[in-house]
Short mmCIF file of C-alpha atoms and ligand atoms in Angstrom, two decimals:
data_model
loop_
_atom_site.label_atom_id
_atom_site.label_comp_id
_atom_site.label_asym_id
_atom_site.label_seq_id
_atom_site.Cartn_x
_atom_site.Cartn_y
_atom_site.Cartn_z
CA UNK A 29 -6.00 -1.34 -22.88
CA UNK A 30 -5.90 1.05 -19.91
CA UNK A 31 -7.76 4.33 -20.17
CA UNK A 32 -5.09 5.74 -18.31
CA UNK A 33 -1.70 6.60 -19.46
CA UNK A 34 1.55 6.79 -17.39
CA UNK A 35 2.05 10.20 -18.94
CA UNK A 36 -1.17 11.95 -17.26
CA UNK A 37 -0.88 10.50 -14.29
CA UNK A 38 2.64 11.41 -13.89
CA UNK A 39 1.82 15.15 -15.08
CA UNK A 40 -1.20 15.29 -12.21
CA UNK A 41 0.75 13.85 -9.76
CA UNK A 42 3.28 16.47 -10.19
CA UNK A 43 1.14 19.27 -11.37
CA UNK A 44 -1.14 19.37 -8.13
CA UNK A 45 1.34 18.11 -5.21
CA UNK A 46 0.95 14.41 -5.23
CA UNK A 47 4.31 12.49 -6.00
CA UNK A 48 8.25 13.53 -6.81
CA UNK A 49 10.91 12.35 -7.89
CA UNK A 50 13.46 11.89 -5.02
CA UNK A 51 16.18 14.89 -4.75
CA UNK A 52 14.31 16.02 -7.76
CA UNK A 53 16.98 19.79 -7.89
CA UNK A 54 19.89 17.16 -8.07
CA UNK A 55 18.04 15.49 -10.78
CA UNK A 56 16.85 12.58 -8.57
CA UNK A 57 17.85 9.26 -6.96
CA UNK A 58 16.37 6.23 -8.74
CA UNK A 59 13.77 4.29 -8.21
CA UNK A 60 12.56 6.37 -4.89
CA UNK A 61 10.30 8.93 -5.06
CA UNK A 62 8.71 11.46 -2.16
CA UNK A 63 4.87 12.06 -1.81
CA UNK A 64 3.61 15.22 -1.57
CA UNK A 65 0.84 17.31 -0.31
CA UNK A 66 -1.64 15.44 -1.34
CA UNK A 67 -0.07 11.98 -1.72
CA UNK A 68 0.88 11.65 1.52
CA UNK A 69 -3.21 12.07 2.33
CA UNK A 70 -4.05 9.64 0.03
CA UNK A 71 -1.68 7.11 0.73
CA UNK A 72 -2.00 7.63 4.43
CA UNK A 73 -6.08 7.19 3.89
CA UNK A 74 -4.94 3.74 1.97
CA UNK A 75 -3.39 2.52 4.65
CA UNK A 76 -5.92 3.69 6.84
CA UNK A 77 -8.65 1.84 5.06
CA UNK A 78 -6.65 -1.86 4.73
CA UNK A 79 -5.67 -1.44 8.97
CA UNK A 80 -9.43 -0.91 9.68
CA UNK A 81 -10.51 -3.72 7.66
CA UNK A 82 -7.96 -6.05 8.73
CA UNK A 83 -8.17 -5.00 12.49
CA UNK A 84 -10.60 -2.66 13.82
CA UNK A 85 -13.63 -5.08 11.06
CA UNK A 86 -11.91 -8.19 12.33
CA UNK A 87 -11.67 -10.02 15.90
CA UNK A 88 -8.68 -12.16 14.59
CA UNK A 89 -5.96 -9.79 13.95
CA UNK A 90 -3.08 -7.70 16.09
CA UNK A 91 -1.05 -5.37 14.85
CA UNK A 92 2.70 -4.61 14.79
CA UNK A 93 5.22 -1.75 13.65
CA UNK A 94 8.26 -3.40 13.85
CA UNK A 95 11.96 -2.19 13.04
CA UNK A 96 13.29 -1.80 9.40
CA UNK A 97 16.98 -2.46 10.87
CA UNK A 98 17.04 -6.31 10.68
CA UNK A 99 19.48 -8.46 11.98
CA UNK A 100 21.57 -10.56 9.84
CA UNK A 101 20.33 -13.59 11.05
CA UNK A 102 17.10 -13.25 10.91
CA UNK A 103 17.37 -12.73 6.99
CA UNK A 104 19.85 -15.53 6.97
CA UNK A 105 17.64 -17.92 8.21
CA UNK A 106 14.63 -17.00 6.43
CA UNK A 107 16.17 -17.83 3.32
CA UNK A 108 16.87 -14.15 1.64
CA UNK A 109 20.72 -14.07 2.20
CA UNK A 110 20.65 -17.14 -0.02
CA UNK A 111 18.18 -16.99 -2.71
CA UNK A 112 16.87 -13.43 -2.71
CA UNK A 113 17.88 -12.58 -5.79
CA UNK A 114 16.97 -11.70 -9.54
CA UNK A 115 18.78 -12.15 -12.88
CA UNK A 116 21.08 -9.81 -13.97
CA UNK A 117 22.42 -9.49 -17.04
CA UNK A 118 24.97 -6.55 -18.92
CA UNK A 119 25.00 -6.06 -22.51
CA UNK A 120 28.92 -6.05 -23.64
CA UNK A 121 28.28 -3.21 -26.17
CA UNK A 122 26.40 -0.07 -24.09
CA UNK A 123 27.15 -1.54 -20.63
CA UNK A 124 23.33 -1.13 -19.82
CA UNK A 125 22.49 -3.87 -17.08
CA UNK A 126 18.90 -5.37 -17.06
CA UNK A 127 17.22 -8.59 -15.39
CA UNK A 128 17.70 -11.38 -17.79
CA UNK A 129 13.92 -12.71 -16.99
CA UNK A 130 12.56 -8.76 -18.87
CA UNK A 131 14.97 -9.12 -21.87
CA UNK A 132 12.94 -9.52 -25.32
CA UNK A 133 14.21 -12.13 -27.95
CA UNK A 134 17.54 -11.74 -26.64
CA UNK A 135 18.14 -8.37 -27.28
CA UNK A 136 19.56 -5.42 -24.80
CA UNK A 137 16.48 -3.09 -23.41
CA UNK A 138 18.60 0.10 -24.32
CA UNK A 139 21.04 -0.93 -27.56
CA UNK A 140 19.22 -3.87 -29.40
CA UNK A 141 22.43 -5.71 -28.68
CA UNK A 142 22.57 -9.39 -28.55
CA UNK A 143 26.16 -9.64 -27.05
CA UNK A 144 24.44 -10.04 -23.49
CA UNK A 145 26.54 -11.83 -20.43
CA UNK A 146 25.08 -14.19 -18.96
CA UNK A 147 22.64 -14.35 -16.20
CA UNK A 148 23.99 -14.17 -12.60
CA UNK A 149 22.10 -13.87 -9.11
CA UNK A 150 22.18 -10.79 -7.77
CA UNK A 151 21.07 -10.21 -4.07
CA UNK A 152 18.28 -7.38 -4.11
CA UNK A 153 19.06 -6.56 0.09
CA UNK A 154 20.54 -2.91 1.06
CA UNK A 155 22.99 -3.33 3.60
CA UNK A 156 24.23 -1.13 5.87
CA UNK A 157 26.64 -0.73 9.02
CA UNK A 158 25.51 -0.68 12.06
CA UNK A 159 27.81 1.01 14.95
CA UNK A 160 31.05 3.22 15.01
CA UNK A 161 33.11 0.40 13.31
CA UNK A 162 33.00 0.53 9.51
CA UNK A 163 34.78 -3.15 9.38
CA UNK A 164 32.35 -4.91 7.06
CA UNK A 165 31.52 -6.88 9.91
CA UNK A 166 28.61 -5.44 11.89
CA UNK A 167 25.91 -5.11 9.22
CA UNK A 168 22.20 -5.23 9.38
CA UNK A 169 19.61 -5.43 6.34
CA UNK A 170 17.26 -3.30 5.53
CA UNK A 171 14.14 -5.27 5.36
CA UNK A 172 13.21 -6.26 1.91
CA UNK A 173 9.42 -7.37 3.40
CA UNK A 174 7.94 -6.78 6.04
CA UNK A 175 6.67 -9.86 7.35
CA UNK A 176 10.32 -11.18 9.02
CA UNK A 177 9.58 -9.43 12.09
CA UNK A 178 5.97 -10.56 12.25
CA UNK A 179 7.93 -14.08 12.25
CA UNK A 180 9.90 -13.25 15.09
CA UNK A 181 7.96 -11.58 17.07
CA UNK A 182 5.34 -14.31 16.51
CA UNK A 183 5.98 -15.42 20.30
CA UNK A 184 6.04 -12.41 22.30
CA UNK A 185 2.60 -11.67 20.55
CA UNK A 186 1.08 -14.89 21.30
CA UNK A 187 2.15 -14.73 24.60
CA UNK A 188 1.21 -11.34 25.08
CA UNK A 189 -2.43 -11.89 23.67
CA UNK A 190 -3.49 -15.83 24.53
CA UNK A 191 -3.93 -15.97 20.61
CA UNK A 192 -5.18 -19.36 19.09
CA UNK A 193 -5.12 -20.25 15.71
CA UNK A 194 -6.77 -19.04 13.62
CA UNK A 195 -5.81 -15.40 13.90
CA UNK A 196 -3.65 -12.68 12.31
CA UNK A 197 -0.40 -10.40 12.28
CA UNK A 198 -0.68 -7.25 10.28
CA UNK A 199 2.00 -4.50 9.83
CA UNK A 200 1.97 -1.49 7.31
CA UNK A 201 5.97 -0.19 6.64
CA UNK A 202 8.86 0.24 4.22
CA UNK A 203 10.70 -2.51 2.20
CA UNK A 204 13.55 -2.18 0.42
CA UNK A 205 15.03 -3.76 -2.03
CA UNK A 206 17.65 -2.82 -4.30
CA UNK A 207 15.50 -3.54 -8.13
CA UNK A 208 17.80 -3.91 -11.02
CA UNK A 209 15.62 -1.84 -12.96
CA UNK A 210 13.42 0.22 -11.49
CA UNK A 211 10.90 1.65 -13.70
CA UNK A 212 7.09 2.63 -14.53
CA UNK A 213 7.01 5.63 -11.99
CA UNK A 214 6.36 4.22 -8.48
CA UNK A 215 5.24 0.43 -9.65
CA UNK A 216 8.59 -0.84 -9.13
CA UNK A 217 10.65 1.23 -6.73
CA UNK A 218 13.55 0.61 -4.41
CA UNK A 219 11.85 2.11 -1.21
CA UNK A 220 8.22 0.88 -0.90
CA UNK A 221 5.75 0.43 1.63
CA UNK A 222 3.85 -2.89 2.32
CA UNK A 223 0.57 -3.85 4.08
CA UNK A 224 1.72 -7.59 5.37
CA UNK A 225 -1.10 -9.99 6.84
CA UNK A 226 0.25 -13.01 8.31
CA UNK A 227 -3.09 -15.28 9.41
CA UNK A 228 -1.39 -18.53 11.15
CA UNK A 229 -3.63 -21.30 11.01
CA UNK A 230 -3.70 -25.59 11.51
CA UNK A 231 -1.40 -27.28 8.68
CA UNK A 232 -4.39 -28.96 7.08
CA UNK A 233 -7.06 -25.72 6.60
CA UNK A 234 -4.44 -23.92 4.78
CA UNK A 235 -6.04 -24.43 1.49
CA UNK A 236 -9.30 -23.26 3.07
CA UNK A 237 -7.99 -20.21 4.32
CA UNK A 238 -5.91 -19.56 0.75
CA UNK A 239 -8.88 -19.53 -0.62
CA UNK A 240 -10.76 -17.18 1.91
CA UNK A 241 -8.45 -14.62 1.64
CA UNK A 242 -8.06 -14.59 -2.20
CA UNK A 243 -11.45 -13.40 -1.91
CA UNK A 244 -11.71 -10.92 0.52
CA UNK A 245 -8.55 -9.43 -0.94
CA UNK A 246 -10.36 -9.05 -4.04
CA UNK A 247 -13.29 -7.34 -2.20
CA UNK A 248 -11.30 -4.82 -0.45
CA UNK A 249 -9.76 -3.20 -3.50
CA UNK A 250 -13.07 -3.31 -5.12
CA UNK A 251 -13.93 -1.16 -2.04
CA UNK A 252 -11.15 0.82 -2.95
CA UNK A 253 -12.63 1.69 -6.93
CA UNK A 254 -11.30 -0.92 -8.40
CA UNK A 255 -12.95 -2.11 -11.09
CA UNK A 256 -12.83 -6.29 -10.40
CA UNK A 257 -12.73 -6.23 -14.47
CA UNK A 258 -9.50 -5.04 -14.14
CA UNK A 259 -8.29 -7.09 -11.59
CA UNK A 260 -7.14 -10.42 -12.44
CA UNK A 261 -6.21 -13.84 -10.11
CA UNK A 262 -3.24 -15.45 -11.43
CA UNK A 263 -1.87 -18.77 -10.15
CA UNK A 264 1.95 -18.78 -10.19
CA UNK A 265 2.91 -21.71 -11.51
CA UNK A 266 4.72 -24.24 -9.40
CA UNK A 267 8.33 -23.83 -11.03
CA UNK A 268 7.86 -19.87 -9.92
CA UNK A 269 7.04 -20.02 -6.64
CA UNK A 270 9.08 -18.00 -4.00
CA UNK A 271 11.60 -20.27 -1.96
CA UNK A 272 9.15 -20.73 0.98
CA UNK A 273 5.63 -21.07 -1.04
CA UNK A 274 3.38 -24.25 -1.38
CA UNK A 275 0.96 -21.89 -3.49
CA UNK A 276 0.46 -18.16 -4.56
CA UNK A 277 -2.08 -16.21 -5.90
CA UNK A 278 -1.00 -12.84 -7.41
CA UNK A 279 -3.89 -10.26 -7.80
CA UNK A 280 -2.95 -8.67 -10.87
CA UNK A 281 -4.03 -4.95 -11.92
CA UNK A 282 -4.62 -3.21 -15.14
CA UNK A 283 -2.00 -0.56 -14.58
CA UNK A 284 -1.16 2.24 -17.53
CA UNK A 285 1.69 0.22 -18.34
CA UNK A 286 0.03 -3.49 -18.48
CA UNK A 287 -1.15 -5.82 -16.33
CA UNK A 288 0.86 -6.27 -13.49
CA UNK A 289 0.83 -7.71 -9.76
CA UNK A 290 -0.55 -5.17 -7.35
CA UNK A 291 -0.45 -8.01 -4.47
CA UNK A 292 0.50 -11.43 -3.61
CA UNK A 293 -1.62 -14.15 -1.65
CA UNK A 294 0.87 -16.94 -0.73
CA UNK A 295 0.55 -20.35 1.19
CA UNK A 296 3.72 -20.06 3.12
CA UNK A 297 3.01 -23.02 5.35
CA UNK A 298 5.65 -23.43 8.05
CA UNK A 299 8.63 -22.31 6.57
CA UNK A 300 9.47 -19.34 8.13
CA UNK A 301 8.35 -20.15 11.58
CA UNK A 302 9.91 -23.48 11.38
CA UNK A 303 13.30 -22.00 10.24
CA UNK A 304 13.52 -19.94 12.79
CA UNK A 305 12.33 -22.21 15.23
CA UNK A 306 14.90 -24.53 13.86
CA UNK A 307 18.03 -22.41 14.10
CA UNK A 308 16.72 -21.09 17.78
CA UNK A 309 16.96 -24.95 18.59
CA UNK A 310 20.30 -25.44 16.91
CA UNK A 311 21.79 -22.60 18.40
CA UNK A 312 20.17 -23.31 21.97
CA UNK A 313 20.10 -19.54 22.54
CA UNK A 314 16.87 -19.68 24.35
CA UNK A 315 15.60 -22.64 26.65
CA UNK A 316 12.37 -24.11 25.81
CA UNK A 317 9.10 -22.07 25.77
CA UNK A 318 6.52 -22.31 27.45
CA UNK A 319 6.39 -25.39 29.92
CA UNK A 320 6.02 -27.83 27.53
CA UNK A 321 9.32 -29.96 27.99
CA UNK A 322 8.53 -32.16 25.26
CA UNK A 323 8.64 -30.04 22.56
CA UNK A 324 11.51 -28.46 20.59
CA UNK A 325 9.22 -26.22 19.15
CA UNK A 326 9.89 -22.36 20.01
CA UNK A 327 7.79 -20.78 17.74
CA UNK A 328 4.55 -22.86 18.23
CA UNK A 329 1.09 -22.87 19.10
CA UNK A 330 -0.31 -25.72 21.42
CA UNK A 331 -3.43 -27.71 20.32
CA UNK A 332 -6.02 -27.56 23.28
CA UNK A 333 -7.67 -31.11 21.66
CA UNK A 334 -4.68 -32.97 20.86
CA UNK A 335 -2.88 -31.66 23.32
CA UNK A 336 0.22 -30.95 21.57
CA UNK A 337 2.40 -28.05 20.15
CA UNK A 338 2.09 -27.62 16.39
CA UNK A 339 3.86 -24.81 14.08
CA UNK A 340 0.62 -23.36 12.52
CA UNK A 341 0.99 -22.84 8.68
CA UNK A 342 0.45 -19.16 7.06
CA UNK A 343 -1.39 -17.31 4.46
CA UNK A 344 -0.07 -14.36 3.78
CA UNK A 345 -1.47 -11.67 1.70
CA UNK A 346 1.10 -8.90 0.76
CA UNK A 347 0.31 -5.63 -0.87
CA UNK A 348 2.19 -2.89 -2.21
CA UNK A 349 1.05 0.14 -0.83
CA UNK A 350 2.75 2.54 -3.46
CA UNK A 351 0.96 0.28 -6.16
CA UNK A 352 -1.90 0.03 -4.59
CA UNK A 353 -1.86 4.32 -4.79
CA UNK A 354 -0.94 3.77 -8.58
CA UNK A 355 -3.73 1.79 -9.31
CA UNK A 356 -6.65 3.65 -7.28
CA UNK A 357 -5.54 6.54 -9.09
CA UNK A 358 -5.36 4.90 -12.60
CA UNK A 359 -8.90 3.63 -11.88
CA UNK A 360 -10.32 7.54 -10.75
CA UNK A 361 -8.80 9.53 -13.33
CA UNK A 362 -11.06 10.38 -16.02
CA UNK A 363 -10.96 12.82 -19.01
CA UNK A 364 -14.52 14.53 -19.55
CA UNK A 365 -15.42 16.64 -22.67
CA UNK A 366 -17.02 20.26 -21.49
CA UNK A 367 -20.27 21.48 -23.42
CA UNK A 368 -18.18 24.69 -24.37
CA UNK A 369 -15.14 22.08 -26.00
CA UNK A 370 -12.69 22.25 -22.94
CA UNK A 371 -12.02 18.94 -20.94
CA UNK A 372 -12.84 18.64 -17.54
CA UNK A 373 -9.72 16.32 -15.90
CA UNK A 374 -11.60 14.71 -12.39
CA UNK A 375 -10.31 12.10 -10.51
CA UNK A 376 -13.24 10.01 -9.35
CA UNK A 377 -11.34 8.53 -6.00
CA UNK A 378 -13.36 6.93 -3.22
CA UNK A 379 -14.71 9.27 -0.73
CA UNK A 380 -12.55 8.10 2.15
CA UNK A 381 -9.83 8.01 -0.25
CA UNK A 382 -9.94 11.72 -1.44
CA UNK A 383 -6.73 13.75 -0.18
CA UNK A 384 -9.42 16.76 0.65
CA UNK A 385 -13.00 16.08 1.91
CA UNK A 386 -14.48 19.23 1.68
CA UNK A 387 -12.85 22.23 0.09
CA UNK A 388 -14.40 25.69 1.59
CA UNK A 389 -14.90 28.14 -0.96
CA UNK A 390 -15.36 31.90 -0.20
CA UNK A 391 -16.13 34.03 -3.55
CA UNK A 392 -14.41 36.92 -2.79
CA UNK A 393 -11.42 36.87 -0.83
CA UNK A 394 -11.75 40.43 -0.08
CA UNK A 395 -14.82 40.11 1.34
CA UNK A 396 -14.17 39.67 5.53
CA UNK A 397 -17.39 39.09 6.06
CA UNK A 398 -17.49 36.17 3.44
CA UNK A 399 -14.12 35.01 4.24
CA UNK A 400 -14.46 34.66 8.21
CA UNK A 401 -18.53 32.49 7.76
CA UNK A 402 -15.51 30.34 5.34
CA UNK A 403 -13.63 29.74 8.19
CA UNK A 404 -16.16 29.27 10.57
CA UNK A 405 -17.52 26.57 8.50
CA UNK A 406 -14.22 24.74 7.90
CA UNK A 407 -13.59 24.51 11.55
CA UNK A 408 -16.84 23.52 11.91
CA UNK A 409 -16.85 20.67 9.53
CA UNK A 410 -12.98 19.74 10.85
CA UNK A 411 -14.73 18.74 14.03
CA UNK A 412 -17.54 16.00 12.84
CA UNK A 413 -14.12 13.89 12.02
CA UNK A 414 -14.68 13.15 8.48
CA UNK A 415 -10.87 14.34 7.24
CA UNK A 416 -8.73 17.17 6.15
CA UNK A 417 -10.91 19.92 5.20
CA UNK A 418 -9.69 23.20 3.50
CA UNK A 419 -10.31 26.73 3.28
CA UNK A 420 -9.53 27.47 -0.50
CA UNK A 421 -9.50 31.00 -0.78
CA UNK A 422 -7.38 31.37 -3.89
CA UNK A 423 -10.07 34.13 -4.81
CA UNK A 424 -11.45 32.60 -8.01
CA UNK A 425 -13.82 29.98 -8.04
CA UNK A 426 -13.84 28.50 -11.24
CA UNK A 427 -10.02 27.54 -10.46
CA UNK A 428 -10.85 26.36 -7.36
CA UNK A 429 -13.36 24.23 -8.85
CA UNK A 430 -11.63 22.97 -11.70
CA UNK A 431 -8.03 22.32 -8.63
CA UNK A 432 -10.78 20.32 -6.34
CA UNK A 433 -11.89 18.32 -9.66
CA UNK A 434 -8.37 17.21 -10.37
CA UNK A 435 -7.23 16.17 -7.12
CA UNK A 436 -10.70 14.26 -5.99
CA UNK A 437 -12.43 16.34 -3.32
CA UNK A 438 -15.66 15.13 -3.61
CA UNK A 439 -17.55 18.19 -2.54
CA UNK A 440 -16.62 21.99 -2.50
CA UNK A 441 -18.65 24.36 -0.37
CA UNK A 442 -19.18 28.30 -1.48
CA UNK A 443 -19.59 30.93 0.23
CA UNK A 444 -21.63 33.82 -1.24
CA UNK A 445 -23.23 36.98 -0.79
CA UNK A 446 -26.38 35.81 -0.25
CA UNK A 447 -24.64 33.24 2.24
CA UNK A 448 -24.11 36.73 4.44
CA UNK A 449 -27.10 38.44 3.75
CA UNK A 450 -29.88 36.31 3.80
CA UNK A 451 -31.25 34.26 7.55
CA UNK A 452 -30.69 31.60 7.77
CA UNK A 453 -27.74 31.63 6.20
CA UNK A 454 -26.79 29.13 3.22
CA UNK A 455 -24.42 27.93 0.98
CA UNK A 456 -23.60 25.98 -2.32
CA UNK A 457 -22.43 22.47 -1.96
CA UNK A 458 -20.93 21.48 -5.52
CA UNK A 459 -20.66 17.46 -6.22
CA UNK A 460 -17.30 16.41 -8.05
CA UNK A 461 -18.87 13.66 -9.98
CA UNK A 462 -22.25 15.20 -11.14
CA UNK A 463 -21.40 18.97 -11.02
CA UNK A 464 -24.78 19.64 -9.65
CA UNK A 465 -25.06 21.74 -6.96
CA UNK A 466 -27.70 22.50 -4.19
CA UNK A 467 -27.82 25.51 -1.48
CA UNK A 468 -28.25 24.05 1.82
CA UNK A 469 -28.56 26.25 5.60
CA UNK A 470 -25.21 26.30 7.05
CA UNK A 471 -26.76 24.56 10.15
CA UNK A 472 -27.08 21.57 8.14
CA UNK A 473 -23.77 20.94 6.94
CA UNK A 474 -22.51 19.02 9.56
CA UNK A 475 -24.85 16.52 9.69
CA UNK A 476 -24.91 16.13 5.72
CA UNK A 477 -21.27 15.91 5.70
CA UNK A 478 -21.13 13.10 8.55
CA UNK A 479 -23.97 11.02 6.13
CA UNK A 480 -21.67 11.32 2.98
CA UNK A 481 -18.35 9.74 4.99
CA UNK A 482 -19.76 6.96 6.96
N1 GAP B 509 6.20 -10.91 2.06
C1 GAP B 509 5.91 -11.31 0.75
C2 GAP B 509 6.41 -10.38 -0.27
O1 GAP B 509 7.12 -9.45 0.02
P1 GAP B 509 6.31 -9.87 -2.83
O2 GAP B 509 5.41 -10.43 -3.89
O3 GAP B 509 7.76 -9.87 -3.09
O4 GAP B 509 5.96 -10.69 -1.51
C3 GAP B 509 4.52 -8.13 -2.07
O5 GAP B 509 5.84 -8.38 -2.49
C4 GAP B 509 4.01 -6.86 -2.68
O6 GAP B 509 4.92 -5.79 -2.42
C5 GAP B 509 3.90 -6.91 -4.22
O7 GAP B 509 2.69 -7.49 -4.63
C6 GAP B 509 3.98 -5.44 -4.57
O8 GAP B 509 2.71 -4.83 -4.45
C7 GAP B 509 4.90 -4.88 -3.50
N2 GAP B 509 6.27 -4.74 -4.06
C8 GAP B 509 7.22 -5.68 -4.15
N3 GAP B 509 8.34 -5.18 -4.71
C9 GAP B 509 8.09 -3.89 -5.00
C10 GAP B 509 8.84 -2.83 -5.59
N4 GAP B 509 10.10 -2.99 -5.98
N5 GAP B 509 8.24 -1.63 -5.74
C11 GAP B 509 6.97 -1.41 -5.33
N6 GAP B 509 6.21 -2.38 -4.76
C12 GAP B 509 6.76 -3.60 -4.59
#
């Protein structure tokens, strides 16, 4: 079982400025929620830490922010207007609708009733209109992945880079999809972000690669503070798969409310840039790229040895930003009994992770004197780079202490009397996880700060 439950991590989140419910004073908007404060630091630091490892680390990826507005066709082709779809089912008695593949023994999630309808698709894409005319006829999607556009823009990124497989397409942005049931706070949302890598490589080292990036998948959010205890490969079996997958991998997490898939690894060979390739053909929009006259294929790469366009196949590992916040957090929160019988509530993040770096403590915030060596020192530390940094003069330190605990800052500086009295002058630097602390010149603090954040 998780040590974590929903319930305190729901509380914190609210308590200290990290997530909300969505038009929370109209008594909210389902399924969406708004990050606060401190979420948006910590989910921006997230992404920050998957873009860095999958481009700045590597020499084989791009990026690319592409629009959420998606044309029809490109959704049509790709297979979602068709099959993009989950169960639903209503129960006749309290009118409660559910997806038919969550319903227990038969029974309705909300009654107990088993006078249930019976399953029918139902399309998870938002539309919306796009243009003066409200006709029902100019519509868009909003994108329910991200990874479309990566697909169409596949071209103008090869062309624009002289890539050769293999090598990668990663984009961090909103998804939307509109979940029957949204539930378990922001596991299963209708407005999500995703961190898409599309790595194209030669039909043939597919496998190879499927298995590659399983594991450096699994490394990464064990780089995050994930336990890999707690995070479990499971193969979806082949009657499961999504419309366009040979094979898929889902990494699985041990989130408060189970275990549940915090990302998905698929083998999606050629099916997306063959579709589109297909209909471009069929629909003779475009002539032929590049100068190869032989070949039909648009959105191709051409083999130097064979000599020959090919449509590479793709592994694509997706992951759910928003889940991947849930579960970092689940992992970092821990409940510690005091020596004097109170409980100390820390959440153990990741350094780079940590919505504040360094909070900046001055013990009287009356003091000018104390209060302006404070802010000398937070600007000071702002500039070595490694993050937000605060000034925290709320004026009592124990609160400030027991705030910084709760929200992750690894490290709170105080300044004292002695800090203004004494040359050279010194401070307290107080460590989250140990609560030891150890007085240190103020002409040192930059450098010690730049060793704990590389
Ligand atoms: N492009 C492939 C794709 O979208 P997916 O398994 O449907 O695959 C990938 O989604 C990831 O996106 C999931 O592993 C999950 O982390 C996240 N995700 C999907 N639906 C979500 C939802 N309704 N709420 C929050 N995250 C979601």
């Amino acid at each position: 079982m998780p040590a974590t439950s929903m319930e305190q991590l729901v509380s914190l989140c609210k308590r200290r400025g990290f997530i909300f419910q969505s038009a929370d004073i109209y008594g909210g908007l389902q399924g969406v929620y708004d990050y606060g404060p401190l979420g948006v630091e910590l989910k921006n630091n997230l992404k920050n830490a998957w873009w860095r490892a999958m481009i700045y680390e590597r020499d084989d990826v791009e990026g690319l922010d592409a629009s959420i507005l998606t044309l029809r066709q490109v959704l049509k082709y790709s297979g979602h207007e068709s099959t993009f779809s989950d169960p639903l089912c209503d129960c006749r008695k309290c009118k409660t609708r559910m997806r038919a593949d969550h319903i227990k023994d038969g029974k309705c999630m909300n009654c107990g009733s088993t006078d249930l309808t019976e399953p029918r698709p139902f399309n998870l894409m938002f539309k919306t209109n796009v243009g003066p005319i409200d006709d029902g006829s100019n519509y868009a999607y909003l994108r329910p992945e991200t990874a479309q556009a990566i697909f169409t823009q596949f071209k103008n990124v090869v062309d624009s880079t002289s890539r050769k497989a293999p090598f990668g397409i990663a984009q961090i942005g909103k998804s939307f999809r509109n979940e029957i049931t949204p539930r378990n706070f922001i596991f299963r949302v209708r407005e999500f972000e995703q961190m898409e890598l599309e790595f194209f490589v030669k039909p043939g080292e597919d496998e190879k690669w499927h298995e590659y990036w399983k594991e450096q998948r699994i490394d990464w959010w064990v780089r995050q503070g994930l336990k890999r205890e707690n995070i479990h490969v499971h193969t979806i079996a082949k009657e499961d798969l999504a419309h366009y997958s040979k094979a898929t991998y889902d990494l699985e997490y041990l989130f408060p409310h189970g275990i549940e898939e915090l990302e998905g690894i698929a083998n999606r060979q050629d099916y997306d840039l063959g579709n589109h390739t297909k209909q471009q053909n069929e629909l003779d929009l475009i002539a032929h790229v590049h100068e190869n006259k032989d070949s039909t294929a648009k959105l191709a790469l051409f083999d130097d040895e064979e000599k020959k366009w090919y449509a590479p196949f793709v592994i694509e590992p997706s992951a759910g930003v928003d889940r991947g916040v849930l579960a970092v957090m689940t992992e970092a929160y821990t409940e510690e009994p005091l020596p004097n019988g109170d409980t100390r509530i820390v959440l153990k993040l990741k350094k780079h992770l940590s919505p504040v770096k360094v909070a900046v403590i001055p013990l009287k915030r009356n003091n000018e004197q104390i209060v302006a060596l404070a802010r000398q020192i937070k600007d000071e530390l702002l500039k070595t780079g490694i993050g937000r940094v605060m000034l925290e003069d709320s004026g009592n330190v124990g609160k400030a202490y027991r705030r910084h605990d709760e929200i992750g800052t690894p490290y709170c500086v105080t300044v004292d009397f002695e800090s203004i009295e004494q040359t050279p002058a010194t401070v307290t630097i107080r460590d989250r996880d140990t609560m030891q602390q150890e007085r240190i010149e103020v002409s040192q603090l930059a450098d010690y700060f730049k060793k704990q954040f590389v």
